Each structure stands twice: as structure tokens, then as C-alpha cells.
Short mmCIF file of C-alpha atoms and ligand atoms in Angstrom, two decimals:
data_model
loop_
_atom_site.label_atom_id
_atom_site.label_comp_id
_atom_site.label_asym_id
_atom_site.label_seq_id
_atom_site.Cartn_x
_atom_site.Cartn_y
_atom_site.Cartn_z
CA MET S 1 0.00 0.00 0.00
CA ALA S 2 1.22 3.50 -0.78
CA ASN S 3 2.49 5.70 2.03
CA ILE S 4 -0.11 7.90 3.65
CA ILE S 5 0.78 11.56 3.39
CA LYS S 6 0.01 13.30 6.66
CA VAL S 7 -0.97 16.87 7.47
CA GLN S 8 2.09 19.05 8.21
CA LYS S 9 3.26 19.49 11.81
CA GLY S 10 1.57 22.52 13.38
CA THR S 11 -1.28 22.56 10.84
CA LYS S 12 -4.78 21.14 11.08
CA ASP S 13 -7.83 20.28 9.02
CA ILE S 14 -10.96 22.08 10.13
CA LEU S 15 -13.64 19.42 9.82
CA PRO S 16 -17.30 19.84 8.80
CA GLN S 17 -18.55 19.17 12.33
CA GLU S 18 -16.36 22.02 13.60
CA MET S 19 -17.58 24.55 11.06
CA GLY S 20 -20.63 25.66 13.08
CA LEU S 21 -18.39 27.48 15.57
CA TRP S 22 -16.12 28.83 12.83
CA TYR S 23 -19.17 30.33 11.10
CA LYS S 24 -20.20 31.79 14.44
CA MET S 25 -16.77 33.40 14.93
CA GLU S 26 -16.95 34.85 11.42
CA ASP S 27 -20.60 35.94 11.58
CA GLU S 28 -20.19 37.64 14.96
CA ALA S 29 -17.06 39.42 13.71
CA ARG S 30 -18.92 40.70 10.67
CA ARG S 31 -21.90 41.79 12.81
CA ILE S 32 -20.05 43.43 15.69
CA PHE S 33 -17.24 45.07 13.73
CA SER S 34 -19.50 46.37 10.96
CA ASN S 35 -21.93 47.79 13.56
CA ALA S 36 -18.94 49.81 14.81
CA GLY S 37 -18.14 51.06 11.30
CA TYR S 38 -15.35 48.62 10.37
CA GLY S 39 -15.20 47.37 6.77
CA GLU S 40 -13.67 44.00 5.93
CA LEU S 41 -10.31 44.03 4.14
CA ARG S 42 -8.82 40.94 2.51
CA THR S 43 -5.12 41.20 1.77
CA PRO S 44 -2.95 38.59 0.03
CA ILE S 45 -1.52 35.72 2.06
CA PHE S 46 2.01 36.42 0.83
CA GLU S 47 3.75 39.77 0.73
CA ALA S 48 7.26 41.09 0.09
CA THR S 49 9.54 39.83 2.87
CA GLU S 50 10.73 43.38 3.41
CA LEU S 51 7.25 44.43 4.54
CA PHE S 52 7.55 42.25 7.63
CA ALA S 53 11.24 42.98 8.23
CA ARG S 54 10.47 46.70 8.26
CA GLY S 55 6.95 46.45 9.68
CA VAL S 56 7.12 43.84 12.43
CA GLY S 57 10.79 44.56 13.18
CA ASP S 58 13.98 42.68 12.39
CA THR S 59 14.87 42.08 16.04
CA THR S 60 11.66 40.12 16.72
CA ASP S 61 11.42 36.34 16.96
CA ILE S 62 8.73 36.44 14.29
CA VAL S 63 11.04 37.98 11.69
CA ASN S 64 14.25 36.29 12.85
CA LYS S 65 13.10 32.74 13.34
CA GLU S 66 9.51 32.18 12.35
CA MET S 67 8.86 33.36 8.82
CA TYR S 68 8.00 31.10 5.89
CA THR S 69 10.10 32.85 3.28
CA PHE S 70 10.67 31.71 -0.29
CA GLU S 71 12.06 33.07 -3.53
CA LYS S 72 10.16 33.41 -6.80
CA SER S 73 11.58 35.24 -9.83
CA GLU S 74 14.37 36.59 -7.64
CA ARG S 75 11.87 38.16 -5.27
CA SER S 76 11.83 37.29 -1.61
CA LEU S 77 8.27 36.57 -0.51
CA THR S 78 6.87 35.60 2.88
CA LEU S 79 3.64 33.97 4.02
CA ARG S 80 2.14 36.57 6.35
CA PRO S 81 3.00 35.86 10.00
CA GLU S 82 0.47 38.51 11.08
CA ASN S 83 -1.74 40.99 9.29
CA THR S 84 -1.08 44.46 10.69
CA ALA S 85 1.82 45.08 8.30
CA GLY S 86 -0.28 43.91 5.32
CA VAL S 87 -3.22 46.09 6.34
CA VAL S 88 -0.92 49.11 6.67
CA ARG S 89 0.55 48.37 3.23
CA ALA S 90 -2.98 48.21 1.76
CA PHE S 91 -3.98 51.39 3.64
CA ILE S 92 -1.07 53.28 2.06
CA GLU S 93 -1.31 51.72 -1.38
CA ASN S 94 -5.05 52.38 -1.70
CA GLY S 95 -4.73 55.99 -0.57
CA MET S 96 -6.97 55.40 2.44
CA HIS S 97 -5.37 58.32 4.29
CA ARG S 98 -7.48 60.52 1.99
CA LEU S 99 -10.68 59.05 3.47
CA SER S 100 -12.11 60.91 6.44
CA ALA S 101 -10.67 59.60 9.69
CA PRO S 102 -11.05 57.26 11.36
CA VAL S 103 -10.54 54.55 8.77
CA LYS S 104 -11.70 51.29 10.36
CA LEU S 105 -10.84 47.89 8.93
CA TRP S 106 -11.29 44.29 10.06
CA TYR S 107 -9.96 41.00 8.71
CA LYS S 108 -9.84 37.29 9.24
CA GLY S 109 -7.69 34.59 7.73
CA PRO S 110 -4.72 32.26 8.02
CA MET S 111 -1.31 33.36 9.35
CA PHE S 112 1.95 31.38 9.32
CA ARG S 113 4.70 31.19 11.91
CA TYR S 114 7.40 28.56 12.09
CA GLU S 115 7.06 28.02 15.85
CA ARG S 116 7.44 24.94 18.01
CA PRO S 117 3.91 23.52 17.94
CA GLN S 118 2.17 22.89 21.25
CA ALA S 119 -1.38 23.16 22.59
CA GLY S 120 -2.69 26.53 21.39
CA ARG S 121 0.30 27.19 19.17
CA GLN S 122 0.28 26.21 15.52
CA ARG S 123 2.32 26.94 12.44
CA GLN S 124 -0.75 27.79 10.41
CA PHE S 125 -3.39 29.47 12.54
CA HIS S 126 -6.19 31.95 11.94
CA GLN S 127 -6.60 35.46 13.23
CA VAL S 128 -9.54 37.80 13.33
CA GLY S 129 -8.61 41.41 13.99
CA VAL S 130 -9.33 45.10 13.58
CA GLU S 131 -7.18 48.14 12.80
CA MET S 132 -8.27 51.76 13.23
CA PHE S 133 -6.35 54.60 11.55
CA GLY S 134 -6.29 58.33 12.16
CA VAL S 135 -7.12 58.84 15.85
CA LYS S 136 -4.52 59.69 18.48
CA ASP S 137 -7.01 60.20 21.26
CA ALA S 138 -7.39 57.51 23.94
CA THR S 139 -11.08 57.11 23.06
CA ALA S 140 -9.85 55.08 20.06
CA ASP S 141 -7.86 52.80 22.38
CA ALA S 142 -10.95 52.38 24.55
CA GLU S 143 -13.19 51.61 21.57
CA VAL S 144 -10.81 48.98 20.24
CA ILE S 145 -10.47 47.25 23.63
CA GLU S 146 -14.23 47.45 24.16
CA LEU S 147 -14.81 45.93 20.74
CA ALA S 148 -12.52 43.01 21.57
CA VAL S 149 -14.36 42.37 24.83
CA SER S 150 -17.81 42.64 23.18
CA TYR S 151 -16.75 40.21 20.48
CA LEU S 152 -15.44 37.70 23.02
CA ASN S 153 -18.62 38.03 25.08
CA ALA S 154 -20.73 37.45 21.96
CA LEU S 155 -18.89 34.15 21.51
CA GLY S 156 -19.91 33.24 25.06
CA LEU S 157 -16.42 33.87 26.49
CA ASN S 158 -16.51 35.75 29.78
CA ASP S 159 -13.82 34.31 32.04
CA LEU S 160 -11.17 36.66 30.70
CA GLU S 161 -8.59 39.11 31.99
CA VAL S 162 -7.76 42.32 30.20
CA GLU S 163 -4.18 43.47 30.79
CA ILE S 164 -2.98 46.87 29.66
CA ASN S 165 0.29 48.77 29.72
CA SER S 166 1.79 51.86 28.16
CA LEU S 167 5.15 51.64 26.39
CA GLY S 168 5.27 55.41 26.06
CA CYS S 169 6.64 57.23 23.05
CA PRO S 170 10.06 56.51 21.48
CA GLU S 171 11.68 59.15 23.72
CA CYS S 172 10.35 57.76 26.98
CA ARG S 173 11.22 54.29 25.80
CA GLU S 174 14.86 55.18 25.22
CA ASN S 175 14.98 56.52 28.76
CA PHE S 176 13.48 53.27 30.11
CA LYS S 177 15.75 51.07 27.98
CA SER S 178 18.89 52.73 29.28
CA LYS S 179 17.70 52.47 32.91
CA LEU S 180 16.83 48.82 32.38
CA LYS S 181 20.21 48.04 30.81
CA GLU S 182 22.02 49.77 33.62
CA VAL S 183 20.22 47.87 36.38
CA LEU S 184 20.59 44.52 34.54
CA LYS S 185 24.27 45.00 33.71
CA PRO S 186 25.54 43.15 36.83
CA TYR S 187 23.29 40.19 35.92
CA PHE S 188 24.22 40.06 32.22
CA ASN S 189 26.04 36.73 32.46
CA GLU S 190 23.09 35.14 34.27
CA LEU S 191 20.62 36.07 31.55
CA CYS S 192 19.59 33.34 29.09
CA GLU S 193 21.24 33.37 25.66
CA ASP S 194 18.22 35.00 23.99
CA CYS S 195 18.09 37.69 26.65
CA GLN S 196 21.77 38.48 26.18
CA VAL S 197 20.97 39.22 22.52
CA ARG S 198 17.85 41.18 23.50
CA TYR S 199 19.93 43.18 26.00
CA GLU S 200 21.91 44.56 23.07
CA LYS S 201 19.29 44.70 20.36
CA ASN S 202 15.91 45.26 22.00
CA PRO S 203 16.09 45.50 25.81
CA LEU S 204 12.33 45.96 26.21
CA ARG S 205 11.77 42.40 25.00
CA LEU S 206 13.74 41.14 28.01
CA LEU S 207 10.58 41.61 30.08
CA ASP S 208 8.72 39.09 27.93
CA CYS S 209 11.19 36.27 28.70
CA LYS S 210 9.59 33.07 30.00
CA VAL S 211 12.83 31.50 31.32
CA GLU S 212 12.57 31.08 35.11
CA SER S 213 16.11 32.26 35.88
CA CYS S 214 15.50 35.49 33.92
CA LYS S 215 12.13 35.99 35.60
CA ALA S 216 13.89 35.65 38.96
CA ILE S 217 16.29 38.46 38.01
CA PHE S 218 13.33 40.73 37.17
CA GLU S 219 12.07 40.09 40.72
CA LYS S 220 15.26 41.50 42.34
CA PRO S 221 14.24 44.63 44.27
CA GLU S 222 16.39 47.10 42.34
CA VAL S 223 15.33 45.62 38.96
CA LYS S 224 11.70 45.49 39.98
CA GLU S 225 11.87 49.11 40.99
CA VAL S 226 12.93 50.10 37.47
CA ILE S 227 10.31 47.87 35.81
CA GLN S 228 7.48 49.06 38.05
CA GLY S 229 8.67 52.68 37.98
CA ASP S 230 6.93 55.41 36.04
CA PHE S 231 9.20 55.99 33.09
CA ILE S 232 6.73 57.45 30.62
CA CYS S 233 6.55 61.21 29.94
CA GLU S 234 3.68 63.40 31.10
CA GLU S 235 1.85 63.36 27.77
CA CYS S 236 2.02 59.57 27.51
CA ALA S 237 1.02 59.21 31.16
CA ASN S 238 -2.03 61.43 30.56
CA HIS S 239 -3.01 59.37 27.53
CA PHE S 240 -2.80 56.20 29.63
CA GLU S 241 -4.82 57.76 32.48
CA GLU S 242 -7.48 58.82 29.99
CA LEU S 243 -7.68 55.31 28.58
CA LYS S 244 -8.11 53.89 32.09
CA SER S 245 -10.91 56.34 32.87
CA TYR S 246 -12.71 55.46 29.60
CA LEU S 247 -12.43 51.75 30.36
CA ASP S 248 -13.93 52.47 33.79
CA VAL S 249 -16.81 54.35 32.14
CA LEU S 250 -17.39 51.38 29.83
CA GLY S 251 -17.34 48.99 32.79
CA ILE S 252 -14.37 47.04 31.44
CA LYS S 253 -12.29 45.45 34.19
CA TYR S 254 -8.55 45.47 33.56
CA SER S 255 -5.23 45.27 35.32
CA VAL S 256 -2.01 47.09 34.52
CA ASN S 257 0.83 44.67 33.75
CA LYS S 258 4.15 46.48 33.54
CA LEU S 259 5.79 43.36 32.07
CA LEU S 260 3.48 43.47 29.06
CA VAL S 261 5.69 44.57 26.15
CA ARG S 262 4.36 42.40 23.24
CA GLY S 263 6.48 40.54 20.73
CA LEU S 264 6.28 42.93 17.80
CA ASP S 265 8.34 46.10 17.42
CA TYR S 266 5.79 48.54 16.06
CA TYR S 267 4.01 49.41 19.29
CA ASN S 268 4.04 52.64 21.26
CA ARG S 269 1.85 53.85 24.15
CA THR S 270 -1.08 51.46 24.73
CA VAL S 271 -0.49 47.72 24.52
CA PHE S 272 -2.99 45.14 25.72
CA GLU S 273 -3.68 41.44 25.91
CA ILE S 274 -6.76 39.48 26.84
CA LYS S 275 -6.03 36.22 28.59
CA SER S 276 -8.22 33.27 29.37
CA ASN S 277 -8.05 31.38 32.63
CA ASN S 278 -9.06 28.21 30.80
CA LEU S 279 -6.13 27.80 28.41
CA GLY S 280 -2.73 26.35 29.25
CA SER S 281 0.49 28.28 28.86
CA GLN S 282 -0.62 29.79 25.53
CA ASN S 283 -3.36 31.74 27.28
CA ALA S 284 -3.53 34.96 25.23
CA VAL S 285 -6.64 35.03 23.08
CA CYS S 286 -6.10 38.61 21.97
CA GLY S 287 -3.13 40.93 21.58
CA GLY S 288 -2.96 44.46 20.33
CA GLY S 289 -1.89 48.02 20.78
CA ARG S 290 -1.13 51.38 19.28
CA TYR S 291 1.39 51.75 16.47
CA ASP S 292 1.52 55.45 15.63
CA SER S 293 4.77 55.34 13.60
CA LEU S 294 4.17 52.29 11.41
CA VAL S 295 2.28 53.97 8.56
CA LYS S 296 5.04 56.57 8.24
CA ASN S 297 7.79 53.97 8.58
CA LEU S 298 6.28 52.02 5.69
CA GLY S 299 6.23 55.12 3.50
CA GLY S 300 2.76 56.55 4.17
CA GLU S 301 1.52 59.81 5.65
CA ASP S 302 2.05 60.16 9.38
CA THR S 303 -1.10 58.42 10.72
CA PRO S 304 -1.73 57.16 14.24
CA ALA S 305 -3.26 53.69 14.46
CA ILE S 306 -4.36 50.99 16.88
CA GLY S 307 -5.69 47.46 16.57
CA PHE S 308 -5.78 43.90 17.82
CA ALA S 309 -5.82 40.33 16.58
CA MET S 310 -7.22 37.18 18.14
CA GLY S 311 -6.21 33.57 17.57
CA MET S 312 -9.31 31.82 16.25
CA GLU S 313 -8.14 28.29 17.17
CA ARG S 314 -7.76 29.51 20.77
CA LEU S 315 -11.26 31.03 20.66
CA TYR S 316 -12.59 27.80 19.20
CA SER S 317 -11.09 25.70 21.98
CA LEU S 318 -12.82 27.92 24.58
CA MET S 319 -16.24 28.03 22.95
CA GLN S 320 -19.06 25.79 24.13
CA LYS S 321 -19.38 22.91 21.67
CA PRO S 322 -22.93 22.51 20.35
CA GLU S 323 -24.75 19.20 20.29
CA ASP S 324 -24.58 17.42 16.96
CA ASP S 325 -26.39 19.44 14.37
CA LYS S 326 -29.37 17.28 13.33
CA LEU S 327 -31.25 17.23 10.05
CA ASP S 328 -34.81 18.57 10.06
CA ALA S 329 -35.94 15.32 8.49
CA TYR S 330 -34.76 12.02 7.07
CA VAL S 331 -36.94 10.69 4.29
CA VAL S 332 -37.62 6.96 4.68
CA SER S 333 -38.92 5.19 1.63
CA THR S 334 -38.40 2.06 -0.41
CA ASP S 335 -39.29 4.02 -3.55
CA LYS S 336 -36.10 5.91 -4.45
CA ILE S 337 -37.70 8.02 -7.17
CA GLU S 338 -40.45 9.28 -4.84
CA ALA S 339 -37.88 9.85 -2.12
CA LEU S 340 -35.68 11.90 -4.49
CA LYS S 341 -38.66 14.06 -5.47
CA LEU S 342 -39.72 14.67 -1.89
CA VAL S 343 -36.16 15.46 -0.78
CA LYS S 344 -35.82 18.03 -3.56
CA TYR S 345 -39.17 19.60 -2.60
CA LEU S 346 -38.15 19.91 1.05
CA ARG S 347 -34.68 21.27 0.25
CA ASP S 348 -36.22 23.82 -2.15
CA ASN S 349 -38.28 24.93 0.85
CA ASN S 350 -35.16 25.44 2.96
CA LYS S 351 -35.37 22.26 5.03
CA LYS S 352 -32.27 20.33 5.98
CA VAL S 353 -33.05 16.86 4.65
CA ASP S 354 -31.36 13.66 3.55
CA PHE S 355 -32.35 10.13 2.56
CA ASP S 356 -30.98 6.68 1.86
CA PHE S 357 -29.19 6.25 -1.46
CA ALA S 358 -28.41 2.60 -1.04
CA GLY S 359 -31.88 1.06 -1.07
CA LYS S 360 -31.54 -0.25 2.51
CA LYS S 361 -34.42 -2.02 4.27
CA PHE S 362 -37.11 0.11 5.93
CA THR S 363 -35.97 -0.73 9.48
CA LYS S 364 -32.36 0.20 8.69
CA GLN S 365 -33.53 3.51 7.24
CA MET S 366 -35.58 4.19 10.39
CA GLU S 367 -32.53 3.44 12.57
CA LYS S 368 -30.47 5.92 10.58
CA ALA S 369 -33.27 8.53 10.78
CA SER S 370 -33.37 8.33 14.57
CA LYS S 371 -29.60 8.96 14.72
CA VAL S 372 -29.37 11.91 12.34
CA ALA S 373 -32.73 13.72 12.22
CA ASN S 374 -35.46 15.30 14.31
CA TYR S 375 -38.23 13.79 12.17
CA ALA S 376 -38.63 10.77 9.93
CA VAL S 377 -40.79 11.49 6.90
CA ILE S 378 -42.11 8.12 5.82
CA LEU S 379 -43.20 7.53 2.29
CA GLY S 380 -44.64 4.00 2.09
CA GLU S 381 -46.82 2.50 -0.64
CA ASP S 382 -50.09 3.67 0.99
CA GLU S 383 -48.80 7.16 1.51
CA ILE S 384 -47.64 7.43 -2.11
CA LYS S 385 -51.03 6.19 -3.30
CA ASN S 386 -52.85 8.79 -1.19
CA GLY S 387 -50.46 11.72 -1.83
CA ALA S 388 -49.71 11.75 1.89
CA VAL S 389 -46.70 11.22 4.19
CA SER S 390 -46.29 9.95 7.74
CA VAL S 391 -44.27 12.22 9.98
CA LYS S 392 -42.65 10.69 13.05
CA ASN S 393 -41.24 12.90 15.78
CA LEU S 394 -38.10 10.97 16.67
CA SER S 395 -37.81 12.26 20.22
CA THR S 396 -41.46 11.66 21.28
CA SER S 397 -42.25 8.81 18.78
CA GLU S 398 -45.53 10.58 17.99
CA GLN S 399 -46.60 9.87 14.41
CA VAL S 400 -49.17 11.62 12.20
CA ILE S 401 -50.29 11.29 8.61
CA VAL S 402 -50.42 14.57 6.70
CA SER S 403 -50.80 15.68 3.11
CA GLN S 404 -47.56 16.66 1.37
CA SER S 405 -48.67 20.32 1.42
CA GLU S 406 -49.07 20.21 5.22
CA LEU S 407 -45.68 18.61 5.66
CA LEU S 408 -43.63 21.82 5.68
CA SER S 409 -45.37 23.13 8.79
CA LYS S 410 -44.83 19.83 10.62
CA ILE S 411 -41.04 19.56 10.49
P1 LIG G 1 0.15 38.57 18.26
O1 LIG G 1 0.14 38.75 19.73
O2 LIG G 1 1.39 38.07 17.65
O3 LIG G 1 -0.26 39.97 17.63
O4 LIG G 1 -1.03 37.60 17.84
C1 LIG G 1 -2.36 37.85 18.23
C2 LIG G 1 -3.04 36.58 18.67
O5 LIG G 1 -2.92 35.56 17.66
C3 LIG G 1 -2.43 35.94 19.91
O6 LIG G 1 -2.92 36.53 21.09
C4 LIG G 1 -2.90 34.50 19.77
O7 LIG G 1 -4.25 34.37 20.21
C5 LIG G 1 -2.87 34.29 18.26
N1 LIG G 1 -1.63 33.58 17.87
C6 LIG G 1 -0.42 34.11 17.66
N2 LIG G 1 0.47 33.16 17.31
C7 LIG G 1 -0.21 31.99 17.29
C8 LIG G 1 0.13 30.64 16.98
N3 LIG G 1 1.36 30.29 16.59
N4 LIG G 1 -0.83 29.69 17.07
C9 LIG G 1 -2.09 30.02 17.43
N5 LIG G 1 -2.48 31.29 17.73
C10 LIG G 1 -1.55 32.26 17.65
C11 LIG G 1 -0.36 40.22 16.30
O8 LIG G 1 -0.36 39.38 15.44
C12 LIG G 1 -0.63 41.66 15.98
N6 LIG G 1 -0.71 41.82 14.54
C13 LIG G 1 -1.89 42.13 16.66
C14 LIG G 1 -2.23 43.56 16.36
C15 LIG G 1 -3.13 44.02 15.48
N7 LIG G 1 -1.65 44.62 16.92
C16 LIG G 1 -2.16 45.73 16.42
N8 LIG G 1 -3.06 45.36 15.52
#
């Protein structure tokens, strides 16, 4: 026998019985985001590699280790590892800065990261997200966070924690980076290998390290004092205070996590994550923040922006699984032609219906009906002769004979 070719590590088939919840995630996104004025944008799945190197940042793990990059006609292309950079490219390329602000966009689709697969972490996964362009004010930050929470609630997800932080502007960040480097200098040799690189290239990302020995260093009193200290400038601090007061007005509970720095380089000021208490170590269902310099850095007009993305597989694993979706009716008949005609009639009238193709015995067909449908519609010789059908309610076993025209109101 020929070898069986398996699905690639870190990728998954999404099976028909799972689609109900996927439709729900997509339908609720369309409903909630379009009610808030967001239009759907679909960008290509591959883009120029340079877009991510410049957009996401060439010191990030995503760009350094995780991209699916390939060459075609001497061009370097990359399967999108996230969609903010692609949305910004499309925003610039389609002249959306000329539209009246804010420009609000949402998206959904597959993303690709060459990561070590584990529960909640795949190499091909799906994100649903929003991006809002043109508003500096903290009301935009509040709207975007509120939208994320409303969307999660609409999916029936409530046991969640919203964490926020402010990274400040580039100037305050430089100030923080140098303080952090100074206080960590005596511990440099104790930092993990990755952190030693981060120390030089991107010290803020040190705070995101999951290695226990590094985490212990961040708990040292003098280090903790720097991390927990107020390093952001007055303007950034006011922006953050405003955001907090708007979240209070909206009744959104949150906590401030000073270790929250996010794994992408484009952020400034507000960053946030929404975590679930019911996932394992990969517990972030949503990540986002403000990226006021990205549009300009990618060649567009200076335009502030903020957004988030959620991992749909993680949402799926948290959502309540529905009972098996049953058919409205299963047509039981030993006359295949009559069965075909009746099935077509019912489907034309928007009923979910199936029947037996294989000419099985009546009792076998009834057994199948009771497994897959709410009603059996029985078309025996007598019924056919009289232009009638028997309808059996498969949960109560109640059975009635009705004319074919009455049938639609019975199932
Ligand atoms: P991110 O934090 O890299 O942010 O990803 C957002 C969400 O995507 C995560 O919270 C997680 O739920 C999901 N996710 C990420 N990687 C994986 C994976 N390997 N397997 C399964 N799920 C995953 C971004 O992508 C930013 N573009 C978000 C953003 C939009 N910021 C501003 N606008």
C-alpha cells in the first residue's frame, strides 16, 4: 500500500462538524465590527519579505526565526505571519489616508509562523482582527479594547482578563531602555542566551522572557523598581490615564501589567492582551496596541493607528461545543424516485433533509433517521397512493399522517 501523506506538523484540518463554531466566529465578527463602522479588508496571504522585516521589526522572533520565506523570480516573498503590516501596506497603497478619519478595517484569515507547535500554538493558525487609523485620542484605544471584549462576550467567552500597559513614546522608551540596561548589567552573564541578545538589540523584550532564571532576576528589588517605575513622559502618562478612565466608564475590568511589552516592534503607548483562565500556557486570546509610527515607517503619511488580533483556534477551543447538528428530516422510503422528489421539494423549501441512497431495508432507514434527524418522513406505498406522508417525531415517537402540502409546517 502507498504511504499515507500526513498533514504538516503545526497545521490542522478544520472538519465539517467544527464549522458551526467557525461560522459563528466569522458571523459575529462581521456583525459586531461592521456595527462599529469597520469594513472588511482581505489582503494577500504572501507579501514582500521586506514588509515584515520593516513592519514587524527585524529584532523580533517572528522575523528572525519564524517566517516562511521563499524566492520566486528573484523576489523574496513571505507567508504573512500577522496581518497588521499587510493592512498598513494596503492602507497606504489604496490611498486610504485621503478618506475621512477614522478609517476602520477588520480582517480574518490564516497566518503562518514557524514556531514549536504545542497546545494553542500552531504553524498555520487563523486570526480575526481590527485596525483603526487616524485617531490619536485615547477614546480610540478604549473603543478597540471594548470591541474586543464585546466580540469575546458574543462568543460566550466571559472568564477573561484584560491586561494593559503603556510603552510610552520613542523618547520615553529610550529613557526606560537605558535604565533597564544599567540595572541589569551586573546580571548580564546570568541572563539566558536569547536575553543576552535582547539586551543589546531590543532590551524591552527582556521583560517578555519566560525563562525562570530570567524571571527571577526581574524580581530582584532594584530591577523590579525600574520595571514598576513610572518611566513614561507626562503626555504619555495622561493618555494612559485617559484610557483607564474610559475603560472604567465602559465597565471594562482590567489590570495594569508592567511586564506586558508584546512581541512585535511597532508598538508605542497602549499595549494590551486578553487572557483566558481556561487555556494552558498559551493563554492569550487577543493581543494588540497602538502603532503610531508604522504607517510613516512604511512610506505613508504620518497616521496614528491601533488594533488587535485574536487567535481563532484559541477562541474555538474555549467556545461551548454545540450538540450534533441534526437534520430537520430524514426521508424513509423504499421508492427511491419518490424519495428523491420529496427530498428536492423539502430542500427547495429550505429544510435540511437527507435520505438513503443505497436502497436499505425500511428498518435500517428508520434506525439511521433516529440517529441523524429530528423527524422521519415516511413515504410508504399507501402514503404514495394517497399523496400523503407519515411524519414521526423521533424524540417523542408521535406519528401523524399529513398531506404533502401540510408537511412543511410539521417539520
Ligand atoms: P500577536 O500577539 O502576535 O499579535 O497575535 C495575536 C493573537 O494571535 C495571539 O494573542 C494568539 O491568540 C494568536 N496567535 C499568535 N500566534 C499563534 C500561533 N502560533 N498559534 C495560534 N495562535 C496564535 C499580532 O499578530 C498583531 N498583529 C496584533 C495587532 C493588530 N496589533 C495591532 N493590531
